[in-house]
mmCIF file of C-alpha atoms in Angstrom:
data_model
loop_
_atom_site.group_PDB
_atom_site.id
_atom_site.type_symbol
_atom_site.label_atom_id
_atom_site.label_comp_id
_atom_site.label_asym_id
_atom_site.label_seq_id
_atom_site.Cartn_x
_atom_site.Cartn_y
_atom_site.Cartn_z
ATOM 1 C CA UNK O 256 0.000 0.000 0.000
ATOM 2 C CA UNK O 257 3.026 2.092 0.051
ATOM 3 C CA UNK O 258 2.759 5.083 -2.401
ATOM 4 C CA UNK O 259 -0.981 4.161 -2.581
ATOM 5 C CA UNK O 260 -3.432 7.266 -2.537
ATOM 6 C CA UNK O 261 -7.143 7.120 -0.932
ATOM 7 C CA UNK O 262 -9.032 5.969 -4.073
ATOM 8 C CA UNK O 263 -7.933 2.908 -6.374
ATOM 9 C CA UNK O 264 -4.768 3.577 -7.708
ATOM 10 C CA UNK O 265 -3.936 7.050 -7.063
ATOM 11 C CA UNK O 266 -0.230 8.114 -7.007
ATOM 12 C CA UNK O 267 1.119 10.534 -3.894
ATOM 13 C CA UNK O 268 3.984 11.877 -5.252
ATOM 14 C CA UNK O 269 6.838 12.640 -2.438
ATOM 15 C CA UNK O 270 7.124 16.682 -1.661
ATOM 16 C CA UNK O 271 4.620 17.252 -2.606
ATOM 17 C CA UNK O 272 1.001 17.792 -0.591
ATOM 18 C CA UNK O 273 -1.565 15.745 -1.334
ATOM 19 C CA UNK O 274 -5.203 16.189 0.284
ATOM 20 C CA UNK O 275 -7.418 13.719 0.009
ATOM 21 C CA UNK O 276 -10.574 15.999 0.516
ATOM 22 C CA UNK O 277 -12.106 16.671 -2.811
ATOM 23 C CA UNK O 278 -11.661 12.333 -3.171
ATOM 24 C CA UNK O 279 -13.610 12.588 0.212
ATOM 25 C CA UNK O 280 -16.342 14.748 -0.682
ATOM 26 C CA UNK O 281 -17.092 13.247 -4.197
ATOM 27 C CA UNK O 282 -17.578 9.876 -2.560
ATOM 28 C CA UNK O 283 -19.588 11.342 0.346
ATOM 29 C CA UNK O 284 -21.820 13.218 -2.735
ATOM 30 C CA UNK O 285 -22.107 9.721 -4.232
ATOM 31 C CA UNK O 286 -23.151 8.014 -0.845
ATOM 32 C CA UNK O 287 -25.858 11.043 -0.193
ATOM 33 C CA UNK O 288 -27.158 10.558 -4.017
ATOM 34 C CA UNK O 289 -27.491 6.320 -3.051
ATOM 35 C CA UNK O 290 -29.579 7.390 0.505
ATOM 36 C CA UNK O 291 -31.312 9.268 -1.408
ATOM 37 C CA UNK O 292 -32.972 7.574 -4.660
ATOM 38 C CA UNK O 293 -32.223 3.675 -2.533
ATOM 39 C CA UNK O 294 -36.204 3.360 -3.122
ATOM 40 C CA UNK O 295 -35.673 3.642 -7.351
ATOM 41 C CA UNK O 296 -32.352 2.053 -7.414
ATOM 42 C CA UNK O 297 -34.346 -0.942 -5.276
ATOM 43 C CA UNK O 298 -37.012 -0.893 -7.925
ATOM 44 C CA UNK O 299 -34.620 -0.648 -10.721
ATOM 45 C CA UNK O 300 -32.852 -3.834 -9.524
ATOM 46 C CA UNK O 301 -35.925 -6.002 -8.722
ATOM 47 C CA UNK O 302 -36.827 -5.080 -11.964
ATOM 48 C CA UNK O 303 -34.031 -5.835 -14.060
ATOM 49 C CA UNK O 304 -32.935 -8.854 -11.894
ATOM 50 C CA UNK O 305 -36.507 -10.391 -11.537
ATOM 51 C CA UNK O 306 -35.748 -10.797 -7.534
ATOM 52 C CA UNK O 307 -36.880 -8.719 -4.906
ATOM 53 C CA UNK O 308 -34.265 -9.015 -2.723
ATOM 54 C CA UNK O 309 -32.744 -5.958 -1.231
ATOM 55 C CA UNK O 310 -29.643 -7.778 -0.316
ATOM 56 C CA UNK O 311 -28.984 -7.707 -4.004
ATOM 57 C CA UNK O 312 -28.962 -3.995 -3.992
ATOM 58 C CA UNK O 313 -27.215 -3.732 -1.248
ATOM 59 C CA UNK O 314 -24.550 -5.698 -2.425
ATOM 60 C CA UNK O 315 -24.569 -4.227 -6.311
ATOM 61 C CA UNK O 316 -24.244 -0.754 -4.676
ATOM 62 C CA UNK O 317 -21.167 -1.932 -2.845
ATOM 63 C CA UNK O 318 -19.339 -2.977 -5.233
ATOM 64 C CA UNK O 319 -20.818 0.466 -7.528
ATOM 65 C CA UNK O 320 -20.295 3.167 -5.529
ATOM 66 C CA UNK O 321 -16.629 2.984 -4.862
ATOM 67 C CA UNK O 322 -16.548 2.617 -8.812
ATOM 68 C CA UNK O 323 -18.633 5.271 -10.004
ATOM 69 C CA UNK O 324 -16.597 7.591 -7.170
ATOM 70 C CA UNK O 325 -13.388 6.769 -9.069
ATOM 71 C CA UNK O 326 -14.630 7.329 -12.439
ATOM 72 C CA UNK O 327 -16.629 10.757 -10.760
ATOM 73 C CA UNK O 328 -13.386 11.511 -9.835
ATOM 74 C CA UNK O 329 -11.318 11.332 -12.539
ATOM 75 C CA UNK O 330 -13.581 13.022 -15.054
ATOM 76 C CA UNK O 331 -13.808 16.163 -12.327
ATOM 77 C CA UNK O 332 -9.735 15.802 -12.360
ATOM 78 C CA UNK O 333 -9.357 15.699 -15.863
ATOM 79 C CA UNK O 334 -11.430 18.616 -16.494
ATOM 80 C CA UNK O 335 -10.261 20.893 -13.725
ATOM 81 C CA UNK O 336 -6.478 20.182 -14.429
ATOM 82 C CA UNK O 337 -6.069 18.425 -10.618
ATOM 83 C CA UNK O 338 -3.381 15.579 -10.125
#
């Protein structure tokens, strides 16, 4: 984990600082967004999946939302210039 940032794969280079806030809040935006719309993402899922099983979503949404926070991240990084 040495040289390991806070999301997957994310370089700290030495000397120079490195806060790991604007990682924190864009995975804290993507957590509120999941709280928020669980109900549709539920029905979306039972729907797709033919189960209704919320266990399902739960587990889809762990393995998504540390994901889509990556990607979020990277496209907000690319665009604003950030390494």
């Amino acid at each position: 984990m040495e040289g390991s940032g806070t999301l997957m794969d994310r370089p700290i280079v030495r000397g120079e600082n490195h806060s790991s806030l604007p990682e924190r809040l864009v995975i804290l935006f993507v957590l509120l967004g999941v709280l928020a719309s669980y109900d549709e993402i539920n029905e979306f899922v039972q729907s797709t999946s033919g189960v209704a099983s919320e266990i399902l979503t739960i587990f889809l949404l762990i393995i998504m939302v540390p994901l889509l926070s990556d990607w979020l991240f990277r496209v907000i990084s690319s665009i604003t210039g950030m390494k």
